[in-house]
Coordinates of C-alpha atoms and ligand atoms in Angstrom, one line a residue:
X1 CA 72.7 118.4 103.9
X2 CA 76.4 117.7 103.3
X3 CA 77.2 117.6 99.7
X4 CA 80.0 115.2 98.5
X5 CA 80.2 116.6 94.9
X6 CA 83.7 118.0 95.4
X7 CA 84.9 114.4 95.2
X8 CA 85.4 113.9 91.5
X9 CA 85.6 110.2 90.9
X10 CA 86.7 108.9 87.6
X11 CA 84.1 106.6 85.9
X12 CA 85.1 104.0 83.4
X13 CA 86.2 105.8 80.3
X14 CA 85.8 104.6 76.7
X15 CA 88.8 105.2 74.5
X16 CA 88.2 105.3 70.8
X17 CA 91.6 104.2 69.8
X18 CA 93.1 100.8 70.1
X19 CA 96.7 100.7 71.1
X20 CA 99.5 98.1 70.7
X21 CA 103.1 97.7 71.7
X22 CA 105.8 95.3 72.4
X23 CA 105.5 94.7 76.1
X24 CA 108.5 92.4 76.7
X25 CA 112.0 93.9 76.6
X26 CA 113.6 95.2 73.5
X27 CA 116.2 93.0 71.7
X28 CA 116.6 89.3 70.9
X29 CA 114.8 87.0 73.4
X30 CA 113.1 83.6 73.6
X31 CA 109.6 84.8 73.7
X32 CA 108.2 88.3 73.0
X33 CA 104.8 89.6 74.1
X34 CA 102.8 92.1 72.0
X35 CA 99.8 93.6 73.7
X36 CA 96.7 95.2 72.3
X37 CA 94.1 97.2 74.1
X38 CA 91.0 99.0 73.1
X39 CA 87.8 98.4 71.2
X40 CA 89.4 96.7 68.2
X41 CA 91.7 94.3 70.2
X42 CA 89.4 91.4 69.3
X43 CA 89.6 92.5 65.6
X44 CA 93.4 92.3 65.9
X45 CA 93.2 88.6 66.6
X46 CA 90.7 88.0 63.9
X47 CA 92.8 89.8 61.3
X48 CA 96.1 88.1 62.2
X49 CA 94.6 84.5 62.6
X50 CA 92.0 84.9 59.8
X51 CA 89.5 83.4 62.3
X52 CA 85.8 84.2 62.4
X53 CA 85.5 83.6 66.1
X54 CA 87.5 84.9 69.0
X55 CA 89.2 82.2 71.2
X56 CA 87.9 81.4 74.6
X57 CA 88.7 84.3 77.1
X58 CA 92.0 83.9 79.0
X59 CA 92.9 80.6 77.3
X60 CA 96.1 80.4 75.4
X61 CA 95.8 78.8 71.9
X62 CA 98.6 78.2 69.6
X63 CA 97.9 79.8 66.2
X64 CA 99.5 80.8 63.0
X65 CA 99.8 84.6 62.7
X66 CA 99.4 86.0 59.2
X67 CA 99.9 89.1 57.4
X68 CA 96.5 90.8 57.3
X69 CA 96.7 91.7 53.5
X70 CA 98.9 89.0 51.9
X71 CA 98.0 86.1 54.2
X72 CA 101.7 85.1 54.4
X73 CA 102.4 83.3 57.7
X74 CA 104.7 85.6 59.8
X75 CA 105.0 83.4 62.9
X76 CA 103.3 80.9 65.1
X77 CA 102.6 81.8 68.7
X78 CA 100.2 81.9 71.7
X79 CA 97.1 84.0 71.3
X80 CA 95.2 85.3 74.3
X81 CA 91.9 87.2 74.4
X82 CA 90.9 89.2 77.5
X83 CA 87.4 90.8 77.1
X84 CA 86.7 94.0 79.2
X85 CA 86.6 94.5 82.0
X86 CA 88.8 91.5 83.0
X87 CA 92.1 92.8 81.7
X88 CA 95.0 94.9 82.9
X89 CA 93.6 98.0 81.3
X90 CA 90.0 97.2 81.9
X91 CA 89.4 97.3 78.1
X92 CA 89.1 94.6 75.6
X93 CA 92.7 93.4 75.2
X94 CA 94.6 90.7 73.4
X95 CA 98.1 89.3 73.7
X96 CA 100.5 87.6 71.2
X97 CA 103.3 85.6 72.5
X98 CA 105.7 85.1 69.5
X99 CA 109.3 84.2 68.9
X100 CA 111.5 86.9 70.3
X101 CA 113.6 87.7 67.1
X102 CA 113.9 91.3 66.1
X103 CA 112.5 90.7 62.6
X104 CA 109.6 88.6 63.9
X105 CA 108.6 91.3 66.3
X106 CA 108.9 94.0 63.6
X107 CA 106.8 91.9 61.2
X108 CA 104.0 91.5 63.8
X109 CA 104.1 95.2 64.9
X110 CA 103.9 96.3 61.1
X111 CA 101.1 93.8 60.6
X112 CA 99.1 95.3 63.6
X113 CA 99.8 98.8 62.1
X114 CA 97.8 97.8 59.0
X115 CA 94.7 96.9 60.9
X116 CA 92.1 99.8 61.0
X117 CA 91.9 101.9 64.1
X118 CA 95.1 100.4 65.6
X119 CA 98.0 102.6 66.5
X120 CA 101.3 102.2 68.5
X121 CA 101.0 103.0 72.2
X122 CA 102.9 105.8 73.8
X123 CA 105.0 105.3 76.9
X124 CA 102.7 104.3 80.0
X125 CA 99.5 104.4 77.9
X126 CA 98.4 100.9 79.0
X127 CA 98.8 101.9 82.6
X128 CA 97.1 105.3 82.1
X129 CA 94.1 103.5 80.6
X130 CA 94.0 101.1 83.6
X131 CA 94.1 104.1 85.9
X132 CA 91.3 105.8 84.0
X133 CA 89.3 102.6 84.2
X134 CA 89.7 102.4 87.9
X135 CA 91.9 99.3 87.8
X136 CA 94.6 101.1 89.9
X137 CA 95.0 104.4 91.7
X138 CA 97.9 106.9 91.1
X139 CA 100.0 105.4 93.9
X140 CA 99.6 101.9 92.5
X141 CA 100.6 103.2 89.1
X142 CA 103.6 104.8 90.6
X143 CA 104.4 101.5 92.4
X144 CA 104.3 99.8 89.1
X145 CA 106.7 102.3 87.5
X146 CA 109.1 101.7 90.5
X147 CA 108.7 98.0 90.2
X148 CA 110.0 98.2 86.6
X149 CA 112.9 100.2 87.7
X150 CA 113.6 98.4 91.0
X151 CA 117.2 97.3 91.1
X152 CA 117.5 95.7 94.6
X153 CA 115.3 93.2 96.5
X154 CA 114.1 95.8 99.0
X155 CA 113.3 98.3 96.3
X156 CA 111.3 95.6 94.6
X157 CA 109.4 94.7 97.8
X158 CA 108.5 98.3 98.5
X159 CA 107.3 98.9 94.9
X160 CA 105.3 95.6 94.9
X161 CA 103.5 96.4 98.1
X162 CA 102.6 99.7 96.6
X163 CA 101.2 98.1 93.4
X164 CA 99.2 95.9 95.7
X165 CA 97.6 99.0 97.2
X166 CA 99.2 99.3 100.6
X167 CA 99.6 103.1 100.3
X168 CA 96.2 103.4 98.6
X169 CA 94.5 101.6 101.4
X170 CA 96.0 103.9 104.1
X171 CA 95.2 107.1 102.1
X172 CA 91.6 105.9 101.5
X173 CA 91.2 105.1 105.2
X174 CA 92.4 108.6 106.0
X175 CA 89.9 110.0 103.4
X176 CA 87.0 108.0 105.2
X177 CA 88.0 109.8 108.4
X178 CA 87.9 113.2 106.8
X179 CA 84.6 112.5 105.0
X180 CA 83.0 111.4 108.3
X181 CA 84.4 114.4 110.1
X182 CA 83.0 116.7 107.4
X183 CA 79.6 115.0 107.7
X184 CA 79.6 115.7 111.5
X185 CA 80.5 119.4 110.9
X186 CA 77.7 119.6 108.3
X187 CA 75.2 118.1 110.7
X188 CA 76.3 120.6 113.3
X189 CA 76.0 123.5 110.8
X190 CA 72.5 122.5 109.8
X191 CA 70.9 121.4 113.1
X192 CA 72.8 122.7 116.2
X193 CA 70.4 125.7 116.5
X194 CA 67.2 123.7 116.1
X195 CA 67.9 120.2 117.3
X196 CA 69.6 118.4 120.2
X197 CA 72.7 116.8 118.7
X198 CA 74.9 114.1 120.3
X199 CA 76.9 116.0 122.9
X200 CA 80.1 114.4 121.8
X201 CA 79.8 115.3 118.2
X202 CA 82.2 118.2 118.3
X203 CA 84.7 116.5 120.7
X204 CA 84.7 113.2 118.6
X205 CA 85.3 115.1 115.5
X206 CA 88.2 117.0 117.0
X207 CA 89.6 113.8 118.4
X208 CA 89.5 112.0 115.1
X209 CA 91.1 114.9 113.2
X210 CA 93.8 115.1 115.8
X211 CA 94.5 111.4 115.6
X212 CA 94.7 111.6 111.8
X213 CA 97.0 114.6 112.0
X214 CA 99.3 112.6 114.3
X215 CA 99.2 109.6 111.8
X216 CA 100.1 111.8 108.9
X217 CA 103.0 113.4 110.7
X218 CA 104.4 110.0 111.7
X219 CA 103.9 108.8 108.1
X220 CA 105.8 111.8 106.9
X221 CA 108.7 111.4 109.2
X222 CA 108.9 107.7 108.5
X223 CA 108.6 108.4 104.8
X224 CA 112.1 109.6 104.7
X225 CA 113.2 105.9 104.8
X226 CA 111.0 105.0 101.9
X227 CA 112.4 107.9 99.9
X228 CA 116.0 106.6 100.7
X229 CA 115.0 103.2 99.7
X230 CA 113.6 104.3 96.4
X231 CA 116.3 106.8 95.5
X232 CA 119.4 105.0 97.1
X233 CA 121.4 105.8 100.2
X234 CA 124.0 108.4 99.3
X235 CA 127.2 107.1 101.0
X236 CA 130.4 109.1 100.9
X237 CA 134.0 107.8 101.7
X238 CA 135.9 110.6 103.2
X239 CA 139.2 111.1 105.0
X240 CA 142.7 112.4 104.7
X241 CA 144.7 111.8 101.5
X242 CA 146.3 108.3 101.1
X243 CA 144.3 106.6 103.9
X244 CA 142.9 103.9 101.5
X245 CA 139.5 105.4 100.6
X246 CA 139.8 104.4 97.0
X247 CA 141.1 100.9 98.0
X248 CA 138.0 100.4 100.1
X249 CA 135.7 101.8 97.4
X250 CA 137.1 99.2 95.0
X251 CA 136.6 96.5 97.5
X252 CA 133.0 97.5 98.1
X253 CA 132.2 97.8 94.4
X254 CA 134.1 94.7 93.7
X255 CA 135.7 96.4 90.6
X256 CA 138.4 99.0 90.0
X257 CA 136.2 102.1 90.3
X258 CA 139.1 104.4 91.3
X259 CA 142.7 104.7 90.7
X260 CA 144.9 103.7 93.7
X261 CA 148.6 104.8 93.9
X262 CA 150.9 105.5 96.9
X263 CA 150.7 109.2 96.0
X264 CA 148.8 111.6 98.2
X265 CA 146.1 113.3 96.3
X266 CA 145.4 110.6 93.7
X267 CA 141.6 110.9 93.5
X268 CA 140.5 114.3 92.3
X269 CA 136.9 113.8 91.2
X270 CA 133.9 112.4 93.0
X271 CA 133.5 108.9 91.6
X272 CA 130.2 107.3 91.9
X273 CA 128.9 103.6 91.9
X274 CA 125.4 102.2 92.5
X275 CA 125.6 99.1 94.6
X276 CA 123.1 96.5 95.9
X277 CA 124.1 95.8 99.5
X278 CA 122.0 93.0 100.9
X279 CA 119.0 94.3 99.0
X280 CA 119.5 98.0 99.9
X281 CA 120.5 100.4 97.1
X282 CA 123.7 102.4 97.9
X283 CA 125.1 105.2 95.8
X284 CA 128.7 105.1 96.8
X285 CA 131.0 108.1 96.3
X286 CA 134.8 107.9 96.5
X287 CA 136.1 111.4 97.0
X288 CA 139.4 113.4 96.8
X289 CA 141.4 113.1 100.1
X290 CA 141.2 116.2 102.3
X291 CA 144.2 118.2 103.3
X292 CA 144.4 121.7 104.5
X293 CA 147.3 122.8 102.3
X294 CA 147.4 122.4 98.6
X295 CA 148.6 124.8 95.9
X296 CA 147.2 122.5 93.2
X297 CA 144.0 124.1 91.8
X298 CA 142.7 120.8 90.5
X299 CA 143.0 119.1 93.9
X300 CA 141.4 122.2 95.5
X301 CA 138.4 121.8 93.2
X302 CA 138.4 118.1 94.1
X303 CA 138.3 119.0 97.8
X304 CA 135.5 121.5 97.3
X305 CA 133.5 118.6 95.6
X306 CA 134.3 116.2 98.5
X307 CA 132.9 118.8 100.9
X308 CA 129.8 119.2 99.0
X309 CA 129.3 115.3 98.6
X310 CA 129.8 115.2 102.4
X311 CA 127.0 117.7 103.0
X312 CA 124.6 115.8 100.8
X313 CA 125.4 112.3 102.2
X314 CA 123.1 110.1 104.2
X315 CA 125.9 108.0 105.4
X316 CA 129.5 108.9 105.9
X317 CA 132.4 106.4 105.9
X318 CA 135.2 108.3 107.6
X319 CA 138.5 106.6 107.0
X320 CA 141.4 107.0 109.3
X321 CA 145.0 105.7 108.8
X322 CA 146.0 103.4 111.7
X323 CA 149.5 104.7 111.8
X324 CA 148.4 108.4 111.8
X325 CA 145.9 107.5 114.6
X326 CA 148.6 105.9 116.6
X327 CA 150.9 109.0 116.4
X328 CA 148.0 111.1 117.8
X329 CA 147.2 108.6 120.4
X330 CA 150.8 108.4 121.8
X331 CA 151.1 112.2 122.0
X332 CA 147.6 112.7 123.3
X333 CA 147.2 113.3 127.0
X334 CA 143.5 112.5 127.2
X335 CA 143.5 109.6 124.8
X336 CA 139.8 110.4 124.4
X337 CA 138.4 109.1 121.2
X338 CA 136.0 112.1 120.8
X339 CA 138.9 114.4 121.1
X340 CA 140.6 112.5 118.3
X341 CA 137.5 112.8 116.1
X342 CA 137.2 116.5 116.8
X343 CA 140.9 117.0 116.1
X344 CA 140.7 114.8 112.9
X345 CA 137.5 116.4 111.4
X346 CA 138.5 119.9 112.3
X347 CA 141.8 119.5 110.5
X348 CA 139.8 118.3 107.5
X349 CA 137.4 121.1 107.8
X350 CA 134.3 118.8 108.1
X351 CA 133.7 118.9 111.8
X352 CA 130.6 121.2 111.3
X353 CA 129.1 118.8 108.8
X354 CA 129.4 115.7 110.9
X355 CA 128.9 117.1 114.4
X356 CA 126.6 119.2 116.4
X357 CA 128.1 121.6 119.0
X358 CA 127.4 119.0 121.8
X359 CA 129.6 116.5 119.8
X360 CA 126.7 114.3 118.7
X361 CA 126.6 113.1 115.2
X362 CA 124.4 115.0 112.7
X363 CA 124.6 112.2 110.2
X364 CA 125.0 108.5 110.2
X365 CA 128.7 107.9 110.3
X366 CA 131.0 104.8 110.4
X367 CA 134.5 105.4 111.5
X368 CA 137.1 103.1 110.0
X369 CA 140.7 102.6 110.8
X370 CA 142.5 101.3 107.7
X371 CA 145.9 99.7 107.2
X372 CA 145.8 97.7 110.4
X373 CA 148.3 95.3 108.8
X374 CA 151.0 98.0 109.5
X375 CA 150.2 98.1 113.3
X376 CA 152.3 96.2 115.7
X377 CA 150.6 93.5 117.7
X378 CA 151.0 95.3 121.0
X379 CA 149.5 98.5 119.7
X380 CA 146.2 96.9 118.5
X381 CA 144.7 97.4 121.9
X382 CA 144.6 101.2 121.3
X383 CA 142.1 100.7 118.5
X384 CA 139.2 99.6 120.7
X385 CA 137.2 102.8 120.3
X386 CA 136.9 102.1 116.5
X387 CA 133.8 100.1 115.4
X388 CA 135.7 99.0 112.3
X389 CA 139.4 98.3 112.1
X390 CA 140.4 96.9 108.6
X391 CA 143.2 96.2 106.1
X392 CA 142.3 96.7 102.5
X393 CA 145.5 94.9 101.7
X394 CA 144.8 91.7 103.8
X395 CA 141.0 92.1 103.7
X396 CA 141.0 91.8 107.5
X397 CA 137.9 93.2 109.2
X398 CA 136.2 93.8 105.7
X399 CA 133.3 91.3 106.5
X400 CA 132.6 92.9 109.8
X401 CA 132.6 96.3 108.2
X402 CA 130.1 95.1 105.6
X403 CA 127.9 93.9 108.4
X404 CA 128.1 97.3 110.1
X405 CA 127.2 99.1 106.8
X406 CA 124.2 96.8 106.3
X407 CA 122.9 97.6 109.9
X408 CA 123.2 101.3 109.0
X409 CA 121.4 100.8 105.7
X410 CA 118.6 99.0 107.6
X411 CA 118.4 101.9 110.0
X412 CA 118.3 104.4 107.1
X413 CA 115.9 102.7 104.9
X414 CA 113.7 100.6 107.2
X415 CA 112.1 97.4 105.9
X416 CA 109.0 97.8 103.8
X417 CA 106.0 96.0 105.3
X418 CA 102.4 95.6 104.3
X419 CA 101.2 97.1 107.6
X420 CA 103.4 100.2 107.6
X421 CA 104.2 101.0 104.0
X422 CA 106.2 104.1 103.5
X423 CA 105.6 107.1 101.3
X424 CA 108.6 107.4 99.0
X425 CA 108.2 110.3 96.5
X426 CA 108.3 114.0 96.6
X427 CA 104.8 114.1 95.2
X428 CA 103.5 112.2 98.2
X429 CA 105.4 114.5 100.6
X430 CA 104.0 117.6 99.0
X431 CA 100.4 116.6 99.2
X432 CA 100.7 115.1 102.7
X433 CA 102.5 118.2 104.0
X434 CA 99.7 120.4 102.6
X435 CA 97.0 118.2 104.0
X436 CA 98.6 118.3 107.4
X437 CA 98.8 122.1 107.2
X438 CA 95.1 122.3 106.6
X439 CA 94.4 119.8 109.4
X440 CA 96.6 121.8 111.9
X441 CA 94.9 125.0 110.9
X442 CA 91.6 123.3 111.6
X443 CA 92.7 122.0 115.1
X444 CA 94.1 125.4 116.0
X445 CA 90.6 127.0 115.4
X446 CA 89.0 124.8 118.1
X447 CA 88.0 127.9 120.2
X448 CA 86.0 129.5 117.6
X449 CA 84.0 126.4 116.7
X450 CA 80.6 128.0 117.0
X451 CA 81.1 131.2 114.9
X452 CA 83.6 129.6 112.6
X453 CA 82.4 126.1 111.8
X454 CA 81.6 126.8 108.1
X455 CA 85.1 128.2 107.7
X456 CA 86.5 125.2 109.5
X457 CA 84.7 122.7 107.3
X458 CA 86.4 124.4 104.4
X459 CA 89.8 123.5 105.9
X460 CA 88.8 119.9 106.1
X461 CA 87.7 120.0 102.5
X462 CA 91.0 121.5 101.4
X463 CA 92.8 118.6 103.4
X464 CA 90.7 116.0 101.8
X465 CA 91.4 117.5 98.4
X466 CA 95.2 116.9 99.0
X467 CA 94.5 113.2 99.6
X468 CA 92.4 113.0 96.5
X469 CA 95.2 114.5 94.5
X470 CA 97.5 111.9 96.0
X471 CA 95.4 108.9 94.9
X472 CA 94.4 110.6 91.7
X473 CA 90.6 110.8 92.5
X474 CA 91.1 114.4 91.7
X475 CA 93.9 115.2 89.3
X476 CA 94.9 117.0 86.3
X477 CA 95.9 115.8 82.8
X478 CA 99.3 117.7 83.3
X479 CA 100.2 115.6 86.4
X480 CA 99.2 112.4 84.8
X481 CA 101.5 113.0 81.9
X482 CA 104.4 113.7 84.2
X483 CA 103.7 110.3 86.0
X484 CA 103.0 108.2 83.1
X485 CA 105.9 109.4 80.9
X486 CA 108.3 107.7 83.3
X487 CA 107.0 104.4 82.0
X488 CA 108.3 102.6 79.0
X489 CA 106.3 101.8 75.9
X490 CA 104.4 98.7 76.3
X491 CA 103.4 99.2 79.9
Ligands
LIG1 N1 149.5 98.5 103.8 C1 148.4 98.9 103.4 N2 148.4 99.7 102.4 C2 147.1 100.1 102.0 C3 146.0 99.7 102.6 N3 145.0 100.3 101.9 C4 145.5 101.0 101.0 N4 146.8 100.9 101.0 C5 147.7 101.7 100.2 O1 147.7 103.1 100.5 C6 148.0 103.9 99.3 C7 146.8 104.9 99.1 O2 145.6 104.2 98.8 P1 144.4 104.8 98.2 O3 143.2 103.8 98.2 O4 144.7 105.4 96.8 O5 144.1 105.9 99.2 P2 143.1 107.2 99.1 O6 142.6 107.5 100.5 O7 142.2 107.0 98.0 O8 144.1 108.3 98.6 P3 143.7 109.7 97.9 O9 143.0 109.5 96.7 O10 145.1 110.3 97.5 O11 143.0 110.6 98.9 C8 148.1 102.9 98.1 O12 149.4 102.6 97.9 C9 147.4 101.6 98.7 O13 147.9 100.4 98.1 C10 146.1 98.8 103.7 O14 145.1 98.3 104.2 N5 147.3 98.5 104.0
LIG2 MG1 141.6 107.9 96.3

């Protein structure tokens, strides 16, 4: 009968060493938390408090903490005892909440180092132990790492849902589908020549694998949003020289990121700022203004960099000078906005980056007309085609523009939800893509079911293996060290 032995599950591991580290942030603070985990975590409490008995589990008690050799009182703080398996790591653990001064922390860390079998933890070691002890899977561990690095509200939300197991649940459900499909195939292999099997067995198996393959494809294409939310939306300000790109960059950043002068070609480099826009992370680039003719090699290099940034951008803020637009408008016979955009972007040599041949946008783009304060009242009517008409000098239209930017960020990142959590890392994409490849290859073999069924089962096994790698049911020490080294010490 079907053998499940290729599923290598991690059973609870017993580590010999007991590790400790400062788990709260570095530097002076009100309260610092030192965490200890491993077989001697209880001993740590006994050595530092000189008590015979351990405190009641999970109850904070205020105790004097003493040097394990001299008995000198180093500090007074809360002591907590978490016997295994009811702790973060799944091991015996203890926690000391002490005064957050640098010398106090060092004194306690030195004291712990004197206790036999205790050593300082390496980065991510607590979480790694939690993983080995089945407290969390790899996607949850990654979520935890992201939660510690989250800088915006929606990054926090996405990471938190992941620590809660939202991705894990989806991937485990998919694994169940594959395990059951494999069981069907095994039944078919073993019995179809000798016994009467359910007539729908093959059809049902194919249907469930097809459904799964559709779900994974959808998850992969939606995943691009989660990746943007995790990494930040690369947003590039682009346009002719002197149109006010840097002025707008400074407004969006709320600080003088770039130099602004009345001279054309002021900005030479790509300047970058990371912003939190209504909870969405934005990596904003101000760039060198584009013009076709320049003999200045520094400016030319700036322009090359602008083009590169534009190619890599998720969102383009294309800035146009109102007065320049009016000049075009008054001379134009068609007065067609798309004609203007073609003319403008062709002049700047970025038409091919922004537009497909049929004049649809390749990238998300907001077209902004700046310096509206210089436009006469009766000319304002000619700007109706612009979504955003602003003045960086008077701030007119800037709030509306911010709203438009937020809408675009929503579109690009989506909103993380419990029901439809998004994959968000290259690691996820790699394994899911491989999994899908095996499933598609399986589905394409449909015609040769009878002669090929053993071979087909192997394809499902390979697909399942990718999901196992994703959740860490099957993994290598090498991969784990890459994931856990992202963590700080004490987590
Ligand atoms: N009247 C008016 N002047 C503006 C406005 N925005 C910017 N300026 C002025 O336009 C000039 C150019 O502004 P920048 O922000 O340096 O323009 P830029 O597009 O970054 O220019 P480059 O870096 O040379 O490509 C400066 O003198 C700004 O003060 C505006 O809304 N109205
Ligand atoms: Mg500039």
